[in-house]
XYZ file of C-alpha atoms in Angstrom:
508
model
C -18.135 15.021 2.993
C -19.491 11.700 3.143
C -21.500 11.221 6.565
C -19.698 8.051 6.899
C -16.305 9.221 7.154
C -18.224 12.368 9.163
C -19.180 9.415 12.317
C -15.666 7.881 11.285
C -14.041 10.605 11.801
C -15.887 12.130 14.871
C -15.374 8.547 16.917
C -11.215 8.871 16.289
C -11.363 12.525 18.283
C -13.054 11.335 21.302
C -11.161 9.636 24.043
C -11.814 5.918 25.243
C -13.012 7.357 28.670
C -15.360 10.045 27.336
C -16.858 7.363 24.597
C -17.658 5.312 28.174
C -18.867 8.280 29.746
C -21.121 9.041 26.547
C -22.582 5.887 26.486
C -23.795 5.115 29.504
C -25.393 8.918 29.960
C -26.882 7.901 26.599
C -28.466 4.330 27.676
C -30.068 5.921 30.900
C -31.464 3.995 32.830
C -34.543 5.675 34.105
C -35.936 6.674 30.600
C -39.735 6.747 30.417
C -41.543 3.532 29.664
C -43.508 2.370 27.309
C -43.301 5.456 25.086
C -44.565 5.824 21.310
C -42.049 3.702 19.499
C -40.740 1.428 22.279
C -41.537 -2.051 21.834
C -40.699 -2.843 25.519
C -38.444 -5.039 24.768
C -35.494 -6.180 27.513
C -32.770 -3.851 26.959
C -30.302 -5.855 29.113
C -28.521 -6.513 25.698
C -28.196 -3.717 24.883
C -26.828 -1.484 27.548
C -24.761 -4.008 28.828
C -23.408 -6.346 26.373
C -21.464 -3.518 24.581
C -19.375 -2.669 28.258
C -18.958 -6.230 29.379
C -16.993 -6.750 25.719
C -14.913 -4.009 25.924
C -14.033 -4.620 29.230
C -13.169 -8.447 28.420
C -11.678 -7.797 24.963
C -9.777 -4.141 25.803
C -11.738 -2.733 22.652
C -13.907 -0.395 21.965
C -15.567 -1.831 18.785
C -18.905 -2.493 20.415
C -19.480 0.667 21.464
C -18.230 2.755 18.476
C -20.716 0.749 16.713
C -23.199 1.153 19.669
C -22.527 5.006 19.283
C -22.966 5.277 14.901
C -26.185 3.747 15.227
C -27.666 6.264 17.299
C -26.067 8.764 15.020
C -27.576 7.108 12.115
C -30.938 6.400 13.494
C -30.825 10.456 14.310
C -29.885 11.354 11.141
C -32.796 9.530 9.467
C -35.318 10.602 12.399
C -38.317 12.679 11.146
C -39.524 14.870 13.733
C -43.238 14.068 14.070
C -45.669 16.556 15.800
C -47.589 16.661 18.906
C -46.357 13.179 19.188
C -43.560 12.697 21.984
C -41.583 9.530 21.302
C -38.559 7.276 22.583
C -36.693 8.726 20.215
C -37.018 12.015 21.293
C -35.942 11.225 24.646
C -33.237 9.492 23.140
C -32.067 12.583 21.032
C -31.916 14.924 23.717
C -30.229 12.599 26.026
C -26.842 12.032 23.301
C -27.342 15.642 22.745
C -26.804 16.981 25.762
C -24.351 14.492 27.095
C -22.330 15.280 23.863
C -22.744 18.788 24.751
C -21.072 18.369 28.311
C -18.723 16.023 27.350
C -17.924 18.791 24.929
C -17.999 16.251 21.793
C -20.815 17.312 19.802
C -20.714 15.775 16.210
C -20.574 18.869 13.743
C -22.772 16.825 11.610
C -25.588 16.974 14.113
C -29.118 18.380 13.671
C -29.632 21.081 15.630
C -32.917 22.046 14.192
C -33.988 18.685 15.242
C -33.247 19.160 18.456
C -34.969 22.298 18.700
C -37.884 21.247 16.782
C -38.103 18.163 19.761
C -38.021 20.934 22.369
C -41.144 22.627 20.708
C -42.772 19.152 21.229
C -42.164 19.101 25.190
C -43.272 22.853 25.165
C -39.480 23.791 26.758
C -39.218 27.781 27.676
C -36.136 29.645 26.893
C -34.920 28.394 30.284
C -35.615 24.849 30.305
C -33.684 25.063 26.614
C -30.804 24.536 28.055
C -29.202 20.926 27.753
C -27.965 20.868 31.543
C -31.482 20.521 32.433
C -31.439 17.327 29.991
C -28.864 15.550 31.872
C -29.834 13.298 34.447
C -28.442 14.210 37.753
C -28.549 10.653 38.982
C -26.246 9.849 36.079
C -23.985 13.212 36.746
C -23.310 11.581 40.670
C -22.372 8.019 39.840
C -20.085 9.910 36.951
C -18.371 11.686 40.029
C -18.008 8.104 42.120
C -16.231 6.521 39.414
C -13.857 9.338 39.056
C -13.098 8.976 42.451
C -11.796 5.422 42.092
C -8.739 3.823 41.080
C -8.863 0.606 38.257
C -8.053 -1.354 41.519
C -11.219 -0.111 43.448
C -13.238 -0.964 40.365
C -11.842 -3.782 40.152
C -12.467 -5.050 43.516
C -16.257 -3.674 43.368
C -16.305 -6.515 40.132
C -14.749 -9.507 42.645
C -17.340 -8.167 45.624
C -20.127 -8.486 43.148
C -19.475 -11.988 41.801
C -19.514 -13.055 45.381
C -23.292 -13.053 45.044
C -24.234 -16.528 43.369
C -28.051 -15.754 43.847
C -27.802 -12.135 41.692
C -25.040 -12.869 39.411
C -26.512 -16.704 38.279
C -27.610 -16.954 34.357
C -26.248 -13.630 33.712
C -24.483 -14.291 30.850
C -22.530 -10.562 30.610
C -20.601 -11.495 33.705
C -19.724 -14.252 31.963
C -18.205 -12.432 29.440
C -16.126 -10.180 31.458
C -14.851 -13.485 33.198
C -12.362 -13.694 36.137
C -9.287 -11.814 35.764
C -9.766 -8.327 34.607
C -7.348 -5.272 33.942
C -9.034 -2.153 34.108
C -6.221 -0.327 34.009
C -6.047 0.450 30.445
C -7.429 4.149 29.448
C -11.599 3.923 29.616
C -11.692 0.362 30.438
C -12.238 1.393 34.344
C -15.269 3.522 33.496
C -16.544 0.493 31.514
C -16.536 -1.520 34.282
C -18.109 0.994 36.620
C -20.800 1.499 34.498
C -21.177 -2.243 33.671
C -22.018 -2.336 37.196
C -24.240 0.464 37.840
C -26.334 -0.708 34.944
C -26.458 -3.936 36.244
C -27.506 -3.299 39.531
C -30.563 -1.068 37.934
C -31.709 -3.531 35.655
C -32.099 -5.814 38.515
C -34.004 -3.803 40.228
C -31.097 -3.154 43.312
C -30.542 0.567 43.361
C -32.388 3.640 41.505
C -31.927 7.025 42.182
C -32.829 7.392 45.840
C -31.959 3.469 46.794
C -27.979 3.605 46.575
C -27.101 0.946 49.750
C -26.457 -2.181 47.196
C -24.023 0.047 45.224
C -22.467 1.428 48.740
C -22.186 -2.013 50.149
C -19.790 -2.545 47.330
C -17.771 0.322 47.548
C -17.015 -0.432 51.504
C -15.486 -3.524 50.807
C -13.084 -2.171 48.788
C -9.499 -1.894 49.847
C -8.893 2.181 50.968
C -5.293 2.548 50.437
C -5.777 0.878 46.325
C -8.847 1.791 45.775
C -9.547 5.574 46.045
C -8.013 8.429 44.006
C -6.052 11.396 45.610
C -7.637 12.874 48.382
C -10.816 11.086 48.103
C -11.154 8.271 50.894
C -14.417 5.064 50.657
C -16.091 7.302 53.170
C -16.106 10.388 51.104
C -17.305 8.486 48.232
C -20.131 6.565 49.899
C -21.155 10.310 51.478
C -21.697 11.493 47.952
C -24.501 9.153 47.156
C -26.596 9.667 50.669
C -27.813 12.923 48.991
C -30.507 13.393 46.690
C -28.949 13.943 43.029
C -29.355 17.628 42.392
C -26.205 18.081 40.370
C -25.259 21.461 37.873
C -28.655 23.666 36.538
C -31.473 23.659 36.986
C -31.104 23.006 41.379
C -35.318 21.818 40.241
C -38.645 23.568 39.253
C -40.425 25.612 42.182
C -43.524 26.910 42.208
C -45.228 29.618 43.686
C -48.613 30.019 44.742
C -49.619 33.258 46.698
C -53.092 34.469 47.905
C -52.847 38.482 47.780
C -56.455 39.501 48.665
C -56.700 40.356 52.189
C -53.263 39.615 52.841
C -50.562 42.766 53.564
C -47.281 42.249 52.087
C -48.632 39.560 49.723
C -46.292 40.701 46.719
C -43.211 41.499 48.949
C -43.264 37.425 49.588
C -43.973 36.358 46.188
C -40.730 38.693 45.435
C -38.369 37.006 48.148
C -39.305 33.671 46.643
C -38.734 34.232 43.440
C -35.439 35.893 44.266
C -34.322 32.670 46.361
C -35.220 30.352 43.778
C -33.987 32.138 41.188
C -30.265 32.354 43.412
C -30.839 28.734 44.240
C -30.912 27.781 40.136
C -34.466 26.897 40.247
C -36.613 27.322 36.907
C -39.633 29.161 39.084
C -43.889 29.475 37.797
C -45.610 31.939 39.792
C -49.622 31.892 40.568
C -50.949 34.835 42.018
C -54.553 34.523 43.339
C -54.976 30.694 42.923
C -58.464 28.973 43.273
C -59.305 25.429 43.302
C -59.136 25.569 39.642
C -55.659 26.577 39.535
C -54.712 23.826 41.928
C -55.983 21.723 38.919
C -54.626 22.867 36.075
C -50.947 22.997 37.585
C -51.270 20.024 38.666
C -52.358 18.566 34.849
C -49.520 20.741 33.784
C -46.831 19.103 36.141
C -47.599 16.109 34.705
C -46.443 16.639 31.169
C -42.770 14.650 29.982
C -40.939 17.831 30.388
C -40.897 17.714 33.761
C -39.196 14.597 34.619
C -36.180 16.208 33.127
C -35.779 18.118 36.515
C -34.353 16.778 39.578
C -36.632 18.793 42.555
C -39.511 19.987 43.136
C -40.048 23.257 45.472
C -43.583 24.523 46.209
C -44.310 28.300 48.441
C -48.047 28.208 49.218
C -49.109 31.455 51.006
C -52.667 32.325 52.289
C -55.168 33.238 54.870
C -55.784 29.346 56.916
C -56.775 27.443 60.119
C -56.178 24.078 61.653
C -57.188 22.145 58.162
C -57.742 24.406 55.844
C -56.100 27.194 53.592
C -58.097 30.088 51.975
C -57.971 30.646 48.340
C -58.259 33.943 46.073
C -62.143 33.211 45.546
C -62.572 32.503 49.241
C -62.854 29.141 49.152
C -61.037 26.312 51.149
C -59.051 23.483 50.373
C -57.976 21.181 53.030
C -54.119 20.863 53.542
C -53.541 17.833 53.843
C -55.307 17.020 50.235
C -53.165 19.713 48.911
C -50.329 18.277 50.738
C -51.147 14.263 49.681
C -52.154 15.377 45.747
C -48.801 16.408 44.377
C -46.097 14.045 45.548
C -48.030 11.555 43.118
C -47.311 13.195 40.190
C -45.044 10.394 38.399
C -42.892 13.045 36.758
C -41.281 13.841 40.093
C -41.246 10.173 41.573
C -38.096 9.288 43.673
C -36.886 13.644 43.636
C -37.385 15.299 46.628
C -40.125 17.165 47.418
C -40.212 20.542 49.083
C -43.328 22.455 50.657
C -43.541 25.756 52.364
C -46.899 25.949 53.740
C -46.888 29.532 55.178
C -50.108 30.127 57.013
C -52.236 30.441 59.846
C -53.238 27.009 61.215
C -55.482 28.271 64.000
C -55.778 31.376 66.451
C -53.617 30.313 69.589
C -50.453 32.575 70.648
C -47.352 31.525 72.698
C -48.065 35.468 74.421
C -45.296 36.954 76.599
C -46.908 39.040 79.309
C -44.768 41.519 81.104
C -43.747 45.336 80.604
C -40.567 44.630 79.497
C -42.435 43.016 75.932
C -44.326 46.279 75.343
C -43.628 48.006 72.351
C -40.782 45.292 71.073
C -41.859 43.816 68.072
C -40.570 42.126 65.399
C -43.966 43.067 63.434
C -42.816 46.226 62.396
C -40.792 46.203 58.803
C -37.090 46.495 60.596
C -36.821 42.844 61.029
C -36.210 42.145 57.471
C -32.022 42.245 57.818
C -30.250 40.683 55.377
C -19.290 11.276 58.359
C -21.363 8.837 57.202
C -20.863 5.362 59.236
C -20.162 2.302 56.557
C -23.716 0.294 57.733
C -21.796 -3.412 57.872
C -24.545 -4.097 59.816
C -27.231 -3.917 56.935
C -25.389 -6.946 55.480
C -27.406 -9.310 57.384
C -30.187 -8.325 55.588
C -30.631 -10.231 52.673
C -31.577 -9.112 49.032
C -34.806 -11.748 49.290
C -36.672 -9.181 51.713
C -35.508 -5.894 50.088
C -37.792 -4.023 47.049
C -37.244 -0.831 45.939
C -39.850 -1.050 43.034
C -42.953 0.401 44.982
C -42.823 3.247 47.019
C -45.428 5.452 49.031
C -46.451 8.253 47.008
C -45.004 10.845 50.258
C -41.963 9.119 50.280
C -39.059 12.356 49.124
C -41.127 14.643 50.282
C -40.796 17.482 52.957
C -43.704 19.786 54.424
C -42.429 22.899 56.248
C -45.235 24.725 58.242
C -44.769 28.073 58.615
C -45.814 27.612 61.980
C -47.394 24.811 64.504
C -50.976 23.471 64.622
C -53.794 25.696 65.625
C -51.329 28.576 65.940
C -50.804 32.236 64.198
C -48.260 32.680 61.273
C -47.186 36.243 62.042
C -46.679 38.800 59.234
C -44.903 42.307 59.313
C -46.927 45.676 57.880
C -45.983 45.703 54.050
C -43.380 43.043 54.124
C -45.338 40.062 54.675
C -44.633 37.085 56.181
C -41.980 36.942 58.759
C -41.531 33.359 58.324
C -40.968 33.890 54.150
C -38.372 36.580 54.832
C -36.300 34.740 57.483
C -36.491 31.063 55.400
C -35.515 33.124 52.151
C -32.600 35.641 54.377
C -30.921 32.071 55.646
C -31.024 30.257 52.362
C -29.175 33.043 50.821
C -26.807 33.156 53.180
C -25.699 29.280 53.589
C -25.818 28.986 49.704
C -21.678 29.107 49.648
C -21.579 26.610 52.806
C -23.166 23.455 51.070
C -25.731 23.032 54.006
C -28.292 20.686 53.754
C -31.913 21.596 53.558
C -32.913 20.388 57.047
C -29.595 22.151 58.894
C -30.906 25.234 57.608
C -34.862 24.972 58.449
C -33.325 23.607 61.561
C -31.520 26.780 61.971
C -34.755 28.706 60.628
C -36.799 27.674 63.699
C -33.999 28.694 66.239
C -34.063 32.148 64.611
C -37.365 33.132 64.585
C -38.079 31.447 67.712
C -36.487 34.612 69.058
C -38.328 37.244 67.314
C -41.174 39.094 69.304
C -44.227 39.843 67.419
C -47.104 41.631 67.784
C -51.055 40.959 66.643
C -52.146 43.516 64.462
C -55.701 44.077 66.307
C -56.333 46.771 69.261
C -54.953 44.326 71.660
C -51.187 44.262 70.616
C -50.012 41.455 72.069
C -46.895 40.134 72.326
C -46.089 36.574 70.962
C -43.653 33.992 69.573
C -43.804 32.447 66.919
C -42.519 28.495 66.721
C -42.472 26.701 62.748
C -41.592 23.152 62.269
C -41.476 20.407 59.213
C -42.474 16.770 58.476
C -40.380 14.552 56.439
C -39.895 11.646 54.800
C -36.784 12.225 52.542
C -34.600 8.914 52.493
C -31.331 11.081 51.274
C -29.978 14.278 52.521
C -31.159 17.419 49.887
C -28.118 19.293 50.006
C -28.427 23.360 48.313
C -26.117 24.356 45.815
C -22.304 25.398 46.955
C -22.568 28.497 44.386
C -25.582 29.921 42.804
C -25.916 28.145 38.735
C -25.277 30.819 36.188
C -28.170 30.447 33.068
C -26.546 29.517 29.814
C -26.222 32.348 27.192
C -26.568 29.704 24.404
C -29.212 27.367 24.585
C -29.265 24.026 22.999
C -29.989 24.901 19.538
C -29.490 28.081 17.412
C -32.812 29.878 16.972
């Protein structure tokens, strides 16, 4: 069959709110720039000319033609080696938002695809195309479908209230005054007319949402919101970090096994929690300064700013500064800590680090007979409305900037335990600390707690276990952890544990 009557053809079966929904996953906004093949040119045209038409002129011309271009420029696309381009971002990104929109073009190269994948150096795991979707994207999707045309609408009239960001933008023009988004699709059009809008000027990314909430709150409740949903729900669902479907992010796991009991019996519980958790997990056992390197250059490559998190166990021998590698030498912490939150392939995603040991030699002892013998040491242990801020409006736009951000900014630091202190550890199990953090996330994985509630919880609970040193003294101690952050959104775990894809994103 003729490809043109193929695109033709494919167009006509999807609907006028999944061809919205398919282009603006495809024209994301956070794509990777400059790139081989990009002439950095301002896309403003582009992404948002095509919306602010169909929203004006109830027709969906502009992006059907928006959407057989791509298909085209795919179809004559030569896969070049070793040599990752815009393009290929591009490919992946209609792939897999075809793929979960469920309107994949029978006329599409898979081979292509795959070949592409080769290029990033994807595993079997990361070759699944929910790991190409941008979570960011996936939450905004979610917002819109929890407003009426009316609360879109009035999100539109709230926007045009600002002379000083709406002046010389001609697409606003275009949508002009009166608009009725109640027509199938033309609502998401709008939404995403917005959303786009606000990125390109530089008012909200991934992490800052409070332009894009500020509109939402003034929007009428009782017109706006769909069934069941209220503003406050809605504006709730963007104070978390986006960590929507598979993979929940990568996490990586460094352990130190010489000299350390129960070294593989943590390296197990980790991988088991991640893995439950929908985490894509690397494990290094016996890391040196060297390894530290070289994961480091590998975190780096494009691949990796597919995922939305980043988790990091580090276990080893320490004190006050310093942790002990395989080799025996030392690397300060806090160089550790400060060296891979810069990595620009997880900028704006949170951040996650489980430092889990010793940070000194003090005890919190517990004298008294009543201690002796009771110990937690031993292997038995091991059991398995968000305000609307109306008060932020006084600060104006002209003393705002989200474009540059401190490089620890997302990021969280849990410490096994507190400075200049033991991290206790049980005979063959290991650490105490591992096994209660990894026992708790299990457990509140079906009760959509947030990160913090649960390492909140963590330091109540083994607060209360009594441990005992391992030398001829015995003695009786507590053991108190804690963590430093500076997330700007709530990381909230997954409700139910992600199932892995049997098929991955191109036959083999």
């Amino acid at each position: 069959m003729d490809e043109v009557i193929q695109v033709t053809q494919w167009l006509s079966s999807i609907t006028p709110r999944k061809k919205a929904k398919l282009f603006f996953f495809t024209t994301h906004a956070d794509a990777p720039s400059p790139m081989v093949g990009s002439n950095d040119v301002d896309t403003h045209e582009e992404t948002q000319l095509p919306l602010a038409t169909t929203v004006a002129l109830h027709n969906f011309k502009n992006i059907d033609e928006f959407l057989k271009k791509k298909v085209n420029t795919f179809s004559c696309y030569n896969v070049i080696e070793n040599e990752i381009t815009k393009t290929d971002y591009e490919y992946l990104r209609f792939y897999s938002a075809c793929k979960y929109l469920d309107v994949v073009p029978p006329f599409l190269d898979l081979e292509k695809i795959s070949a592409i994948q080769n290029k990033f150096e994807m595993t079997d795991e990361e070759r699944d195309y929910r790991l190409l979707l941008d979570s960011a994207d996936l939450v905004l999707e979610k917002v819109c479908d929890s407003l009426k045309p009316a609360g879109v609408s009035q999100m539109r009239t709230a926007l045009r209230k600002d002379r000083n960001l709406i002046r010389g933008v001609k697409t606003i023009d275009i949508i002009g005054f009166f608009v009725d988004p109640n027509p199938t699709g033309i609502k998401e059009c709008l939404f995403f007319f917005i959303v786009r809008f606000l990125q390109k000027a530089d008012k909200i990314n991934r992490v800052n949402t409070n332009r894009l909430e500020r509109l939402i709150a003034q929007c009428d409740e009782s017109s706006s919101c769909e069934e069941g949903k209220t503003i406050d729900f809605i504006i709730d669902s963007l104070r978390f970090y986006p960590t929507e479907l598979y993979p929940f992010g990568f996490c990586l796991i460094m352990c130190v096994i010489e000299g350390r009991d129960g070294a593989m019996q943590e390296i197990e519980k980790t991988m088991e929690i991640s893995r439950h958790l929908g985490m894509i997990t690397h494990t290094e056992k016996n890391p040196t300064k060297e390894t530290i390197e070289l994961v480091k250059k590998e975190l780096m490559k494009p691949k990796y700013q597919f995922y939305s998190s980043f988790t990091c166990w580090f276990m080893s021998h320490g004190d006050s500064n310093s942790m002990v590698l395989a080799d025996g030498e030392t690397i300060e912490r806090e160089w550790f800590l400060t060296s891979f939150p810069d990595i620009s392939t997880f900028q704006l995603k949170p951040k996650v680090f489980f430092m889990v040991s010793c940070r000194g030699a003090n005890k919190f002892s517990l004298k008294g007979d009543e201690f002796e013998g009771q110990s937690a040491t031993c292997d038995y242990y091991d059991i398995g409305s968000a305000l609307i801020r109306n008060r932020m409006l006084d600060i104006t736009d002209s003393v705002r900037d989200i474009s540059y951000v401190q490089p620890m900014m997302d990021t969280l630091v849990a410490y096994s335990t507190i400075l200049d202190h033991l991290s206790g550890r049980a005979n063959t199990h290991g650490s105490i600390y591992v096994g209660r953090a990894c026992v708790l996330m299990s457990e509140n994985i079906s009760r959509g707690r947030s990160l913090t509630e649960i390492l909140e919880h963590l330091s109540q609970d083994l607060h209360e276990i009594l441990q005992e040193t391992m030398d001829e003294d015995r003695i009786v101690y507590k053991q108190a952890c804690h963590y430093d952050s500076f997330f700007r959104k709530t990381l909230k775990l997954p409700y139910t544990r992600h199932p892995k894809e049997d098929v991955h994103s191109a036959p083999q």
